[in-house]
Every structure is written in C-alpha cells, then in structure tokens.
Tab-separated table of C-alpha atoms in Angstrom:
chain	number	residue	atom	x	y	z
A	558	MET	CA	-108.083	-35.542	104.354
A	559	PHE	CA	-107.180	-32.988	107.038
A	560	HIS	CA	-106.965	-34.051	110.682
A	561	THR	CA	-106.792	-31.876	113.768
A	562	PRO	CA	-103.495	-32.686	115.549
A	563	ILE	CA	-103.555	-33.618	119.218
A	564	VAL	CA	-102.394	-30.658	121.220
A	565	PRO	CA	-100.340	-31.656	124.271
A	566	ARG	CA	-101.590	-30.477	127.624
A	567	VAL	CA	-99.586	-27.531	128.863
A	568	ARG	CA	-99.003	-26.936	132.587
A	569	LYS	CA	-100.479	-23.604	133.656
A	570	ARG	CA	-97.977	-21.006	134.667
A	571	SER	CA	-98.483	-17.874	136.673
A	572	LYS	CA	-98.780	-14.670	134.646
A	573	PRO	CA	-95.747	-12.440	134.455
A	574	ALA	CA	-95.516	-9.086	136.128
A	575	GLU	CA	-96.771	-7.317	132.953
A	576	ALA	CA	-100.200	-8.689	133.598
A	577	ASP	CA	-100.853	-5.648	135.747
A	578	VAL	CA	-100.951	-3.639	132.495
A	579	PRO	CA	-104.595	-3.583	131.224
A	580	ARG	CA	-104.904	-5.718	128.104
A	581	ARG	CA	-105.911	-3.764	125.005
A	582	ASP	CA	-105.703	-5.044	121.466
A	583	GLU	CA	-104.882	-1.848	119.553
A	584	VAL	CA	-104.961	-2.172	115.779
A	585	LYS	CA	-101.647	-1.000	114.356
A	586	PHE	CA	-101.691	-2.377	110.816
A	587	GLU	CA	-104.973	-1.385	109.059
A	588	ASP	CA	-103.907	-2.583	105.600
A	589	VAL	CA	-103.110	-6.141	106.705
A	590	ARG	CA	-105.915	-8.603	107.413
A	591	LEU	CA	-104.929	-12.103	108.327
A	592	TYR	CA	-106.791	-15.380	108.077
A	593	LEU	CA	-105.269	-18.386	109.762
A	594	VAL	CA	-106.173	-21.688	108.138
A	595	GLU	CA	-107.367	-24.135	110.865
A	596	ARG	CA	-106.687	-27.189	108.702
A	597	LYS	CA	-103.402	-28.826	109.812
A	598	MET	CA	-103.051	-26.130	112.424
A	599	GLY	CA	-105.877	-27.150	114.785
A	600	ARG	CA	-108.440	-25.134	116.663
A	601	SER	CA	-106.447	-24.579	119.883
A	602	ARG	CA	-103.248	-23.464	118.151
A	603	ARG	CA	-105.181	-21.272	115.801
A	604	SER	CA	-106.943	-19.628	118.736
A	605	PHE	CA	-103.616	-19.066	120.454
A	606	LEU	CA	-101.951	-17.632	117.341
A	607	THR	CA	-105.020	-15.370	116.697
A	608	GLN	CA	-104.752	-13.864	120.227
A	609	LEU	CA	-101.012	-13.461	119.757
A	610	ALA	CA	-101.418	-11.559	116.459
A	611	ARG	CA	-104.183	-9.352	117.843
A	612	SER	CA	-102.109	-8.506	120.884
A	613	LYS	CA	-99.410	-7.200	118.555
A	614	GLY	CA	-101.791	-4.982	116.611
A	615	PHE	CA	-102.791	-7.212	113.724
A	616	ILE	CA	-106.252	-7.729	112.416
A	617	VAL	CA	-107.201	-11.420	112.217
A	618	GLU	CA	-110.428	-12.380	110.461
A	619	ASP	CA	-112.458	-15.341	111.746
A	620	ILE	CA	-113.718	-16.215	108.293
A	621	LEU	CA	-112.083	-16.258	104.851
A	622	SER	CA	-113.755	-13.171	103.394
A	623	ASP	CA	-112.816	-10.877	100.486
A	624	GLU	CA	-111.387	-8.433	103.102
A	625	VAL	CA	-108.453	-10.827	103.840
A	626	THR	CA	-105.075	-9.800	102.431
A	627	HIS	CA	-102.801	-12.569	103.931
A	628	VAL	CA	-103.767	-16.256	104.235
A	629	VAL	CA	-101.467	-18.152	106.654
A	630	SER	CA	-101.230	-21.908	106.624
A	631	GLU	CA	-99.162	-24.673	108.251
A	632	ASP	CA	-100.139	-27.058	105.470
A	633	SER	CA	-97.016	-28.170	103.624
A	634	GLN	CA	-99.116	-29.799	100.894
A	635	ALA	CA	-99.657	-26.872	98.509
A	636	SER	CA	-102.001	-28.711	96.163
A	637	SER	CA	-104.452	-29.748	98.853
A	638	LEU	CA	-104.365	-26.239	100.400
A	639	TRP	CA	-105.079	-24.548	97.152
A	640	LYS	CA	-107.848	-26.993	96.328
A	641	TRP	CA	-109.513	-26.119	99.577
A	642	LEU	CA	-109.037	-22.392	99.027
A	643	LYS	CA	-110.590	-22.551	95.607
A	644	GLU	CA	-113.498	-24.509	96.929
A	645	CYS	CA	-114.056	-21.685	99.338
A	646	ALA	CA	-114.012	-19.431	96.252
A	647	PRO	CA	-113.418	-15.983	97.712
A	648	LYS	CA	-113.573	-13.434	94.860
A	649	ASN	CA	-110.370	-11.720	96.084
A	650	LEU	CA	-108.356	-14.988	96.106
A	651	PRO	CA	-106.096	-13.925	93.141
A	652	ASN	CA	-105.053	-10.824	95.110
A	653	MET	CA	-104.503	-12.621	98.391
A	654	LEU	CA	-101.054	-13.600	99.597
A	655	VAL	CA	-101.016	-17.291	100.540
A	656	LEU	CA	-98.186	-17.719	103.010
A	657	ASP	CA	-96.420	-20.327	104.979
A	658	ILE	CA	-96.439	-20.050	108.793
A	659	SER	CA	-92.782	-18.853	108.622
A	660	TRP	CA	-93.980	-15.421	107.485
A	661	PHE	CA	-96.353	-15.286	110.517
A	662	THR	CA	-93.650	-16.260	113.034
A	663	ASP	CA	-91.187	-13.724	111.453
A	664	SER	CA	-93.839	-11.030	111.756
A	665	MET	CA	-94.626	-11.930	115.355
A	666	ARG	CA	-90.983	-11.779	116.220
A	667	GLU	CA	-90.513	-8.391	114.573
A	668	GLY	CA	-93.822	-7.097	115.924
A	669	ARG	CA	-94.891	-5.898	112.444
A	670	PRO	CA	-95.770	-7.420	109.017
A	671	VAL	CA	-92.352	-8.318	107.542
A	672	ALA	CA	-91.754	-8.069	103.766
A	673	VAL	CA	-93.001	-11.085	101.936
A	674	GLU	CA	-90.194	-13.100	100.362
A	675	THR	CA	-90.383	-15.873	97.799
A	676	ARG	CA	-89.659	-18.474	100.554
A	677	HIS	CA	-92.839	-17.341	102.411
A	678	CYS	CA	-95.170	-17.963	99.534
A	679	ILE	CA	-97.157	-21.199	98.973
A	680	GLN	CA	-97.476	-21.330	95.180
A	681	ASP	CA	-100.585	-22.683	93.449
A	682	THR	CA	-99.537	-26.035	92.038
A	683	LEU	CA	-102.906	-26.947	90.591
A	684	PRO	CA	-102.763	-26.601	86.738
A	685	THR	CA	-106.564	-26.747	86.357
A	686	LEU	CA	-109.594	-27.308	88.473
A	687	PRO	CA	-111.624	-30.518	88.236
A	688	GLU	CA	-114.538	-30.208	85.868
A	689	ASP	CA	-117.100	-30.396	88.641
A	690	SER	CA	-115.482	-27.601	90.628
A	691	PRO	CA	-117.060	-24.175	90.519
A	692	PRO	CA	-115.057	-21.697	88.436
A	693	THR	CA	-112.801	-19.447	90.510
A	694	PRO	CA	-113.284	-15.739	89.738
A	695	VAL	CA	-110.048	-14.113	88.450
A	696	ALA	CA	-109.300	-10.403	88.699
A	697	SER	CA	-108.579	-9.777	85.016
A	698	VAL	CA	-106.081	-7.129	84.063
A	699	SER	CA	-106.185	-5.879	80.467
A	700	PRO	CA	-103.017	-5.884	78.409
A	701	TYR	CA	-104.058	-2.414	77.137
A	702	ALA	CA	-103.445	0.598	79.421
A	703	CYS	CA	-106.573	2.244	77.930
A	704	GLN	CA	-108.662	-0.433	79.721
A	705	ARG	CA	-106.911	0.073	83.083
A	706	ARG	CA	-107.449	2.834	85.629
A	707	THR	CA	-104.054	4.100	86.722
A	708	THR	CA	-103.892	6.885	89.304
A	709	THR	CA	-100.722	8.677	90.581
A	710	GLU	CA	-100.618	6.191	93.482
A	711	ASN	CA	-98.042	3.547	92.527
A	712	ASN	CA	-98.013	0.544	94.928
A	713	ASN	CA	-95.181	-1.104	93.082
A	714	LYS	CA	-92.629	1.724	92.667
A	715	ILE	CA	-89.677	-0.484	93.654
A	716	PHE	CA	-90.362	-2.642	90.544
A	717	THR	CA	-91.490	0.053	88.123
A	718	ASP	CA	-88.402	2.250	88.899
A	719	ALA	CA	-86.227	-0.719	88.035
A	720	PHE	CA	-88.121	-1.400	84.754
A	721	GLU	CA	-87.836	2.296	83.740
A	722	VAL	CA	-84.024	2.125	84.132
A	723	LEU	CA	-83.932	-1.059	82.040
A	724	ALA	CA	-86.211	0.440	79.403
A	725	GLU	CA	-84.077	3.555	79.177
A	726	SER	CA	-80.890	1.528	78.881
A	727	TYR	CA	-82.405	-0.384	75.922
A	728	GLU	CA	-83.581	2.931	74.441
A	729	PHE	CA	-80.006	4.324	74.612
A	730	ASN	CA	-78.914	1.164	72.791
A	731	GLU	CA	-81.699	1.551	70.226
A	732	ILE	CA	-83.211	-1.893	71.033
A	733	GLU	CA	-86.868	-1.188	70.744
A	734	GLY	CA	-88.452	-4.547	71.647
A	735	PRO	CA	-87.214	-4.961	75.222
A	736	CYS	CA	-87.578	-1.234	75.834
A	737	LEU	CA	-91.308	-1.411	75.000
A	738	ALA	CA	-91.686	-4.695	76.968
A	739	PHE	CA	-90.303	-3.173	80.180
A	740	ARG	CA	-92.489	-0.048	79.728
A	741	ARG	CA	-95.578	-2.183	79.244
A	742	ALA	CA	-94.654	-4.251	82.291
A	743	ALA	CA	-94.138	-1.126	84.359
A	744	SER	CA	-97.476	0.191	83.147
A	745	VAL	CA	-99.276	-2.949	84.321
A	746	LEU	CA	-97.745	-2.893	87.810
A	747	LYS	CA	-98.595	0.820	88.150
A	748	SER	CA	-102.213	0.021	87.631
A	749	LEU	CA	-102.451	-2.507	90.407
A	750	PRO	CA	-104.330	-1.413	93.569
A	751	TRP	CA	-102.100	-3.760	95.616
A	752	ALA	CA	-98.406	-4.294	96.038
A	753	VAL	CA	-96.776	-7.369	94.522
A	754	GLN	CA	-95.287	-9.218	97.470
A	755	CYS	CA	-94.553	-12.671	95.916
A	756	LEU	CA	-93.913	-13.873	92.441
A	757	GLY	CA	-97.002	-16.059	92.448
A	758	ALA	CA	-99.154	-12.890	92.571
A	759	THR	CA	-97.987	-11.968	89.033
A	760	GLN	CA	-99.063	-15.286	87.487
A	761	ASP	CA	-102.161	-13.970	85.661
A	762	LEU	CA	-100.851	-10.504	84.897
A	763	PRO	CA	-100.318	-9.598	81.177
A	764	CYS	CA	-97.140	-8.137	79.649
A	765	LEU	CA	-94.814	-9.715	82.123
A	766	GLY	CA	-92.208	-11.875	80.391
A	767	GLU	CA	-89.354	-14.061	81.775
A	768	HIS	CA	-86.949	-11.164	82.005
A	769	THR	CA	-89.391	-8.857	83.955
A	770	LYS	CA	-90.400	-11.714	86.290
A	771	ALA	CA	-86.683	-12.469	86.950
A	772	VAL	CA	-86.203	-8.816	87.974
A	773	ILE	CA	-89.305	-8.973	90.217
A	774	GLU	CA	-88.069	-12.184	91.839
A	775	GLU	CA	-84.650	-10.725	92.469
A	776	ILE	CA	-86.062	-7.541	94.089
A	777	LEU	CA	-88.391	-9.618	96.236
A	778	GLN	CA	-85.483	-11.771	97.380
A	779	TYR	CA	-82.729	-9.208	97.832
A	780	GLY	CA	-84.570	-5.855	97.886
A	781	ARG	CA	-82.764	-4.703	94.813
A	782	SER	CA	-81.916	-5.658	91.206
A	783	PHE	CA	-78.252	-6.349	90.570
A	784	GLU	CA	-78.777	-5.854	86.796
A	785	VAL	CA	-80.232	-2.313	87.461
A	786	GLU	CA	-77.407	-1.451	89.801
A	787	LYS	CA	-74.897	-2.442	87.108
A	788	ILE	CA	-76.644	-0.142	84.616
A	789	LEU	CA	-76.743	2.759	87.063
A	790	SER	CA	-72.983	2.507	87.590
A	791	ASP	CA	-72.214	2.191	83.917
A	792	GLU	CA	-70.343	5.209	82.571
A	793	ARG	CA	-72.077	5.296	79.163
A	794	TYR	CA	-75.561	5.097	80.690
A	795	ARG	CA	-74.789	7.833	83.249
A	796	THR	CA	-73.275	10.111	80.632
A	797	LEU	CA	-76.173	9.677	78.175
A	798	LYS	CA	-78.621	10.207	81.039
A	799	LEU	CA	-76.882	13.476	81.962
A	800	PHE	CA	-76.683	14.814	78.407
A	801	THR	CA	-80.332	13.948	77.498
A	802	SER	CA	-81.442	15.889	80.568
A	803	VAL	CA	-80.557	19.091	78.655
A	804	PHE	CA	-83.421	20.776	76.719
A	805	GLY	CA	-82.842	20.195	73.040
A	806	VAL	CA	-80.432	17.228	73.423
A	807	GLY	CA	-81.672	13.835	72.239
A	808	PRO	CA	-80.143	10.334	72.464
A	809	LYS	CA	-78.358	10.556	69.078
A	810	THR	CA	-76.623	13.866	69.946
A	811	SER	CA	-75.666	12.466	73.400
A	812	GLU	CA	-74.215	9.314	71.814
A	813	LYS	CA	-72.191	11.435	69.383
A	814	TRP	CA	-70.751	13.537	72.200
A	815	TYR	CA	-70.048	10.415	74.271
A	816	ARG	CA	-68.109	8.783	71.368
A	817	ARG	CA	-66.042	11.936	71.147
A	818	GLY	CA	-64.915	11.359	74.713
A	819	LEU	CA	-67.062	14.046	76.336
A	820	ARG	CA	-68.287	13.187	79.834
A	821	SER	CA	-69.549	16.380	81.430
A	822	PHE	CA	-71.189	19.703	80.662
A	823	SER	CA	-67.830	21.437	81.123
A	824	ASP	CA	-66.351	19.065	78.417
A	825	ILE	CA	-69.068	20.097	75.988
A	826	LEU	CA	-68.928	23.808	76.642
A	827	ALA	CA	-65.094	23.893	76.483
A	828	ASP	CA	-64.945	22.048	73.178
A	829	PRO	CA	-64.652	24.628	70.292
A	830	SER	CA	-65.846	22.126	67.711
A	831	ILE	CA	-69.214	21.654	69.396
A	832	HIS	CA	-71.781	24.006	67.820
A	833	LEU	CA	-74.882	24.193	69.994
A	834	ASN	CA	-78.218	25.253	68.360
A	835	ARG	CA	-80.418	27.902	69.970
A	836	MET	CA	-82.505	25.402	71.902
A	837	GLN	CA	-79.426	23.638	73.324
A	838	GLN	CA	-77.846	26.984	74.239
A	839	SER	CA	-80.962	27.907	76.218
A	840	GLY	CA	-80.996	24.421	77.686
A	841	PHE	CA	-77.499	24.863	79.128
A	842	LEU	CA	-78.111	28.476	80.122
A	843	HIS	CA	-81.257	27.638	82.217
A	844	TYR	CA	-80.338	24.083	83.110
A	845	GLY	CA	-80.493	24.626	86.920
A	846	ASP	CA	-84.103	25.778	86.618
A	847	ILE	CA	-85.623	23.655	83.827
A	848	SER	CA	-84.044	20.409	84.993
A	849	ARG	CA	-85.893	20.901	88.315
A	850	ALA	CA	-89.516	19.765	88.780
A	851	VAL	CA	-92.321	22.217	88.222
A	852	SER	CA	-94.978	22.279	91.008
A	853	LYS	CA	-98.715	22.241	90.555
A	854	ALA	CA	-98.909	25.747	92.050
A	855	GLU	CA	-96.359	26.974	89.461
A	856	ALA	CA	-98.365	25.340	86.631
A	857	ARG	CA	-101.503	27.170	87.894
A	858	ALA	CA	-99.640	30.473	87.901
A	859	LEU	CA	-98.422	29.884	84.301
A	860	LYS	CA	-101.983	29.052	83.211
A	861	ASN	CA	-103.117	32.466	84.602
A	862	ILE	CA	-100.350	34.177	82.558
A	863	ILE	CA	-101.171	32.362	79.353
A	864	ASP	CA	-104.940	32.761	79.951
A	865	GLU	CA	-104.606	36.535	80.319
A	866	ALA	CA	-102.473	36.819	77.141
A	867	VAL	CA	-104.885	34.639	75.134
A	868	HIS	CA	-108.078	36.428	76.132
A	869	VAL	CA	-106.633	39.862	75.455
A	870	ILE	CA	-106.229	38.584	71.832
A	871	THR	CA	-109.562	36.841	71.509
A	872	PRO	CA	-112.162	36.730	74.287
A	873	ASP	CA	-113.749	33.466	73.061
A	874	ALA	CA	-110.353	31.562	73.120
A	875	ILE	CA	-110.268	28.077	74.683
A	876	LEU	CA	-107.284	27.265	76.896
A	877	ALA	CA	-106.678	23.844	78.466
A	878	LEU	CA	-103.888	22.681	80.725
A	879	THR	CA	-102.756	19.189	79.526
A	880	GLY	CA	-99.934	16.740	80.173
A	881	GLY	CA	-99.182	15.400	83.647
A	882	PHE	CA	-100.879	18.278	85.451
A	883	ARG	CA	-104.179	17.442	83.805
A	884	ARG	CA	-103.632	13.901	85.097
A	885	GLU	CA	-103.374	15.518	88.627
A	886	LYS	CA	-99.678	14.924	89.066
A	887	GLU	CA	-98.058	17.027	91.808
A	888	PHE	CA	-94.889	17.783	89.771
A	889	GLY	CA	-93.783	17.738	86.086
A	890	HIS	CA	-90.859	18.575	83.869
A	891	ASP	CA	-92.738	21.230	81.831
A	892	VAL	CA	-96.204	22.677	81.473
A	893	ASP	CA	-98.337	21.937	78.328
A	894	PHE	CA	-101.270	23.889	77.063
A	895	ILE	CA	-103.739	23.615	74.226
A	896	VAL	CA	-105.069	26.910	72.895
A	897	THR	CA	-107.637	27.428	70.161
A	898	THR	CA	-110.700	29.359	69.120
A	899	PRO	CA	-114.223	28.348	67.906
A	900	GLU	CA	-113.689	30.112	64.598
A	901	LEU	CA	-111.874	27.707	62.227
A	902	GLY	CA	-108.728	29.154	60.731
A	903	LYS	CA	-108.384	31.879	63.390
A	904	GLU	CA	-106.268	29.555	65.526
A	905	GLU	CA	-103.342	29.812	63.034
A	906	SER	CA	-102.538	33.366	64.132
A	907	LEU	CA	-102.872	32.791	67.827
A	908	LEU	CA	-99.420	31.545	68.800
A	909	PRO	CA	-97.318	34.316	67.120
A	910	ILE	CA	-99.469	36.940	68.792
A	911	ILE	CA	-99.169	35.252	72.197
A	912	ILE	CA	-95.364	34.984	71.780
A	913	ASN	CA	-95.132	38.644	70.937
A	914	ARG	CA	-97.219	39.649	73.930
A	915	LEU	CA	-95.083	37.471	76.323
A	916	LYS	CA	-92.006	39.132	74.837
A	917	LYS	CA	-93.419	42.608	75.534
A	918	GLN	CA	-94.087	41.530	79.140
A	919	GLY	CA	-90.379	40.762	79.510
A	920	ILE	CA	-90.955	37.096	80.541
A	921	LEU	CA	-90.005	35.314	77.311
A	922	LEU	CA	-86.533	33.770	77.747
A	923	TYR	CA	-86.687	31.493	74.671
A	924	SER	CA	-89.201	30.569	71.930
A	925	ASP	CA	-89.271	28.136	69.052
A	926	TYR	CA	-92.357	28.543	66.937
A	927	GLN	CA	-93.411	25.873	64.395
A	928	ALA	CA	-96.174	26.791	61.982
A	929	SER	CA	-98.999	24.352	61.264
A	930	THR	CA	-98.419	21.693	58.580
A	931	PHE	CA	-101.784	20.020	59.284
A	932	ASP	CA	-103.546	18.859	56.132
A	933	MET	CA	-106.712	16.752	56.438
A	934	SER	CA	-106.329	15.553	52.856
A	935	LYS	CA	-103.113	13.737	53.907
A	936	LEU	CA	-104.902	11.617	56.551
A	937	PRO	CA	-105.221	8.941	57.663
A	938	CYS	CA	-101.559	8.399	58.515
A	939	HIS	CA	-100.788	4.639	58.697
A	940	ARG	CA	-97.567	5.048	60.678
A	941	PHE	CA	-97.240	6.415	64.221
A	942	GLU	CA	-95.553	9.845	64.339
A	943	ALA	CA	-94.199	11.171	67.617
A	944	MET	CA	-95.298	14.777	66.931
A	945	ASP	CA	-98.495	16.040	65.382
A	946	HIS	CA	-98.758	18.688	62.644
A	947	PHE	CA	-100.611	21.475	64.473
A	948	ALA	CA	-99.004	24.846	65.098
A	949	LYS	CA	-96.968	24.763	68.283
A	950	CYS	CA	-94.229	26.612	70.227
A	951	PHE	CA	-91.720	25.542	72.771
A	952	LEU	CA	-91.024	28.307	75.318
A	953	ILE	CA	-88.954	29.057	78.389
A	954	LEU	CA	-90.736	31.650	80.541
A	955	ARG	CA	-89.638	33.710	83.506
A	956	LEU	CA	-91.983	33.012	86.413
A	957	GLU	CA	-91.958	35.422	89.351
A	958	GLY	CA	-92.308	34.091	92.851
A	959	SER	CA	-95.005	36.729	93.584
A	960	GLN	CA	-97.230	35.020	91.002
A	961	VAL	CA	-97.143	31.629	92.622
A	962	GLU	CA	-99.325	30.695	95.522
A	963	GLY	CA	-97.118	29.420	98.321
A	964	GLY	CA	-93.920	30.653	96.482
A	965	LEU	CA	-91.560	29.046	94.004
A	966	HIS	CA	-90.362	25.414	94.107
A	967	ARG	CA	-86.710	26.432	94.707
A	968	ALA	CA	-83.482	24.596	94.582
A	969	GLU	CA	-81.572	24.619	97.838
A	970	GLY	CA	-79.639	27.849	98.224
A	971	ASP	CA	-81.612	29.646	95.487
A	972	SER	CA	-82.599	33.082	96.782
A	973	ARG	CA	-83.773	34.595	93.492
A	974	GLY	CA	-87.296	35.879	93.224
A	975	TRP	CA	-87.958	34.058	89.892
A	976	ARG	CA	-87.203	30.855	87.986
A	977	ALA	CA	-87.222	29.714	84.356
A	978	VAL	CA	-89.914	27.153	83.378
A	979	ARG	CA	-90.482	25.176	80.181
A	980	VAL	CA	-93.837	25.714	78.550
A	981	ASP	CA	-95.308	24.088	75.380
A	982	LEU	CA	-98.300	25.532	73.465
A	983	VAL	CA	-100.163	23.710	70.726
A	984	SER	CA	-103.006	25.196	68.671
A	985	PRO	CA	-105.264	22.732	66.786
A	986	PRO	CA	-108.355	23.723	64.761
A	987	MET	CA	-111.531	23.526	66.864
A	988	ASP	CA	-112.848	20.435	65.023
A	989	ARG	CA	-109.594	18.578	65.948
A	990	TYR	CA	-109.596	19.843	69.640
A	991	ALA	CA	-110.888	16.586	71.195
A	992	PHE	CA	-108.219	14.502	69.445
A	993	ALA	CA	-105.389	16.947	70.373
A	994	LEU	CA	-106.615	17.127	73.984
A	995	LEU	CA	-106.665	13.309	74.303
A	996	GLY	CA	-103.208	12.994	72.722
A	997	TRP	CA	-101.550	15.791	74.726
A	998	THR	CA	-102.963	14.665	78.032
A	999	GLY	CA	-100.987	11.383	77.933
A	1000	SER	CA	-99.509	9.468	79.526
A	1001	ARG	CA	-97.196	8.246	76.739
A	1002	GLN	CA	-97.943	4.552	77.496
A	1003	PHE	CA	-101.689	5.216	77.696
A	1004	GLU	CA	-101.670	6.927	74.306
A	1005	ARG	CA	-99.477	4.185	72.793
A	1006	ASP	CA	-101.869	1.499	73.989
A	1007	LEU	CA	-104.961	3.495	72.966
A	1008	ARG	CA	-103.641	3.627	69.416
A	1009	ARG	CA	-102.634	-0.050	69.419
A	1010	PHE	CA	-106.098	-0.996	70.739
A	1011	ALA	CA	-107.784	1.087	67.968
A	1012	GLN	CA	-105.679	-0.640	65.295
A	1013	VAL	CA	-105.638	-4.245	66.597
A	1014	GLU	CA	-109.062	-4.544	68.208
A	1015	ARG	CA	-111.198	-2.106	66.175
A	1016	ARG	CA	-109.454	-1.787	62.820
A	1017	MET	CA	-109.249	1.997	63.282
A	1018	LEU	CA	-106.440	4.527	63.085
A	1019	LEU	CA	-106.145	7.055	65.923
A	1020	ASP	CA	-103.693	9.953	66.411
A	1021	ASN	CA	-103.761	13.588	67.634
A	1022	HIS	CA	-105.604	14.629	64.430
A	1023	ALA	CA	-108.360	12.145	63.743
A	1024	LEU	CA	-109.987	8.763	64.171
A	1025	TYR	CA	-110.384	6.760	60.966
A	1026	ASP	CA	-112.523	3.608	60.626
A	1027	LYS	CA	-110.755	1.356	58.081
A	1028	THR	CA	-113.812	-0.913	57.775
A	1029	LYS	CA	-116.294	1.894	56.963
A	1030	LYS	CA	-113.504	3.926	55.224
A	1031	GLU	CA	-114.618	7.088	56.993
A	1032	PHE	CA	-113.399	9.644	59.618
A	1033	LEU	CA	-115.404	9.614	62.837
A	1034	ALA	CA	-116.357	13.008	64.289
A	1035	ALA	CA	-115.719	13.872	67.918
A	1036	THR	CA	-116.269	17.008	69.947
A	1037	THR	CA	-115.211	15.511	73.301
A	1038	GLU	CA	-112.829	12.818	74.518
A	1039	LYS	CA	-115.882	10.774	75.523
A	1040	ASP	CA	-116.946	10.656	71.887
A	1041	ILE	CA	-113.594	9.077	70.963
A	1042	PHE	CA	-113.824	6.421	73.702
A	1043	ALA	CA	-117.401	5.633	72.579
A	1044	HIS	CA	-116.341	5.172	68.944
A	1045	LEU	CA	-113.703	2.730	70.149
A	1046	GLY	CA	-116.195	0.883	72.382
A	1047	LEU	CA	-114.182	1.656	75.492
A	1048	GLU	CA	-115.345	2.752	78.908
A	1049	TYR	CA	-114.331	6.366	79.460
A	1050	ILE	CA	-111.139	6.777	81.538
A	1051	GLU	CA	-110.848	10.054	83.461
A	1052	PRO	CA	-107.614	12.082	82.922
A	1053	TRP	CA	-106.474	11.412	86.490
A	1054	GLN	CA	-106.789	7.632	85.772
A	1055	ARG	CA	-104.394	7.779	82.768
A	1056	ASN	CA	-101.077	7.717	84.613
A	1057	ALA	CA	-99.899	4.558	82.861
C-alpha cells in the first residue's frame, strides 16, 4: 500500500533577483522524456520536481505513456514499484529506464541528463507475474540478424567497439566459439533503436552471455573495459592487427612473422628471408592509400569507370555495386561489384576483357584474376565456404581526383591528384545473380545468420550459389533477393537495413 507522505509547511521566501528574467521553459533534451512516479513521492513534491526539471530544459510527461524514456521513482521497494509499472502495462516498458531519484538529482545538479550508471537502476525483481495479471508486452529481439533491421546508426558503439576488439583477439588466437559469441552480441546491440544505459535493459536480449554482460556492466560503471584496454596494449595483438591490415596478409602469415620476431613493416621489408607474393608486394607498395577508407563519392566514381568498361564490351551487361556501399555506408575498405550478362555462359569472358581494358587505360595497378570453378552438379555444399566459386578478380585501380565529385578522400599532407583503391569484381551466371547479390551485399554477420536460419529453422542450405530445400530435395529458383527471403519465410530486409 502506497501512502502520500505529509509535506511540511515551508515558509514563503522572497524571490531572488533573477526573478526579473522572464520565465521560459525551453526544451533542451528532445530525446529524454521523464515520468516521475507520484507513489512514495507525493503530489506536492512531484509537482515541485516537475517544475524544476522543466525549468532546466527537460520534458516531463504527466502520464506514463509509451513516449516516456526515463521513469524516476523514490520507491525503495523495487518489487512493489515494478508490480505497479506492469499493471500500468505501457507497451514500451521493456525499453524504459526505471531509475532511482539519485539519477534525477544528479541530472538536476549537472543541468543535463547524466549517464545512467548501474547504481541508478531499479532492477525488476519480480520473477513472474501473478496468473491474474495481464501479460506485459515484451519487445522481442530475434537471435537471427536476418530478422532484425540494422541501419548504419549504432546507438551502442561504446559496447560494440569493445566486443569487436575481443572477437578479433579470440580470432587471432584461433578460438572460434567466443569470437562468434562476441560478434553475435555486437550484432544484437547494433540493431537496437535505443542505447543500453543500464544492465537491466539487456535482460531479454538474445546472444548476450555472462562474459558480454560483464563487459557491458564494466563500461556502464567505469566508461571503459579494462579487459579491452589490456588487449589493445598487448604487443602480439597490436602486431597482428598491423600485419593483417596489409592487402594479402592473413592471420596465419602474421602469426608466422610475429614468431620470427618481426614487429614492424620495416622489419619485414628488411628481412631477406621473407618472400612476399605479388598481392603482398602491392599491399605494401600502396599501403598508405588502400589502408585508408574509401568514400561514397569515390565508390560512385569507380562505378562509372567500371560501367563504361563493361558496356563497351557488351551493351546488355548488368553491373551492381555491392558490399557496404550498397548498405549505404559512408565509407568502406574496398569497393565490390557484381557484373554479368543475360546470356548464360557469356559472363565467363567478361572479367579478362575488363581487366585488359583497364590496363590499356593506364589505371590498373594490380590484378589477380581467378577463373570460375562453379559447377552446379557439385551442389548443394553442406559446409560453409568463405569464398564462392564464381569468376572473380581482385584489383587495385588508380583513381584520379578529377573523376570524384567533391575530390579525393585524402590523407593529411597528400597533395597528389590520384589515389590507389581496392576493387573486387565477381561475375556469376545470370541464373545465380540473386544469390550472388545477396551474398556479396553482406554484412558478414547478416549472411552468417541468414545461412544459419535457413539450416536450423527451415532445413535448407543457402550460399552464394543456390538455395536447396533438404525436405523436398530440390533447388529453389530465384530471380531477385525477395524471392530468396520468400522461400525462407522471412520478411524482406532492405540492403540498408543489413548492417549487422
């Protein structure tokens, strides 16, 4: 039972000099909407605190609506507070921050919404609702990235950046389980339309284990993860991170160089026993350019170059920009394209002719062509392969500044009129185009979960080549990505919502 406390009578005092300033409650914090719980607080105190908050630019709602982001209470009995909140049953309750009055007083003192810490949160201590209580709607988050819409806007970057470092560290140590666990956890947090501000908010989220929650709690409490900081200062991690940033150098080569005592690029290049392949030589030669991000404007300029080369060869060619730029990212490490032609079989000769044309234009700095090994009779493949069997080429192209709208994305102090950019081209047959487009668009975690969903939930096998129904024992045809989603019984996710 909640009782309104007796508020002592306060002697009226004359207003200070600042009363001459006209009162105006200007809203400063649009994204924060408070609701002050009157129970235990009392009507008079709630009215006073509401006026105080509004005078400092906060929005304070009079009723507990789905617009509320922060619920503030003086009730020290968490169980009774949460029982009352659940009886009110706002749909957005799982996403609301339920906070102790200490957060409110800290915010009033600072004149802004302070970061929510664990000590501010009033945790839900009710294991289950009574049978006669109405069910509380829960904002369900799927464990599969292919059932979540993830844009480029990441509200939880402080956590996902930490998870990516931990995942990469496990990858360098060839420990697959925790590596995938942290990548899945990062993917879930990236999809959230709200920022995690207390550990209780992660209670119903999938793919978050004890380790990931411990990292979240540490960041919430201290603003950083000491485990991540230790990794970032570790010599082996930093060296492997540096070496794998070179085009053509993978984790195993990096580990081999590290074990030989090499710690820098100059160590590698000065060691006569190190024999670099062509790709690695080009990687070191153009490192300053290709280790730098490629802008969206530069990707568009490269598409114009490739488009012109392709359509000179065959007017009916189909060219699609894929990868991160198709997902509407502003920057990427390289630029990926799919190129094909409606006439089956004709696509096999496209890439060598394109490479030759780029070479004649004087803009081809490096090329590695891999002929098609695609064979439909060898499908379906029951194990996941990182790379498909279509014809492809890995290129480094010279991009002139005059070709880029707004100019090149330059490094500081770079006054050249051009830069080197990594470009990948893949050429599937037209009847495999939809599968290749879906696979090459990414993101990596989206594709991984899409294939896992197909296998676990639908008993199907999906890769860049085909979709196979194991129950019907047949391949399912698709001319568009939407056809593939429909076969899987999934709601279609737009490319810009696949940034998992």
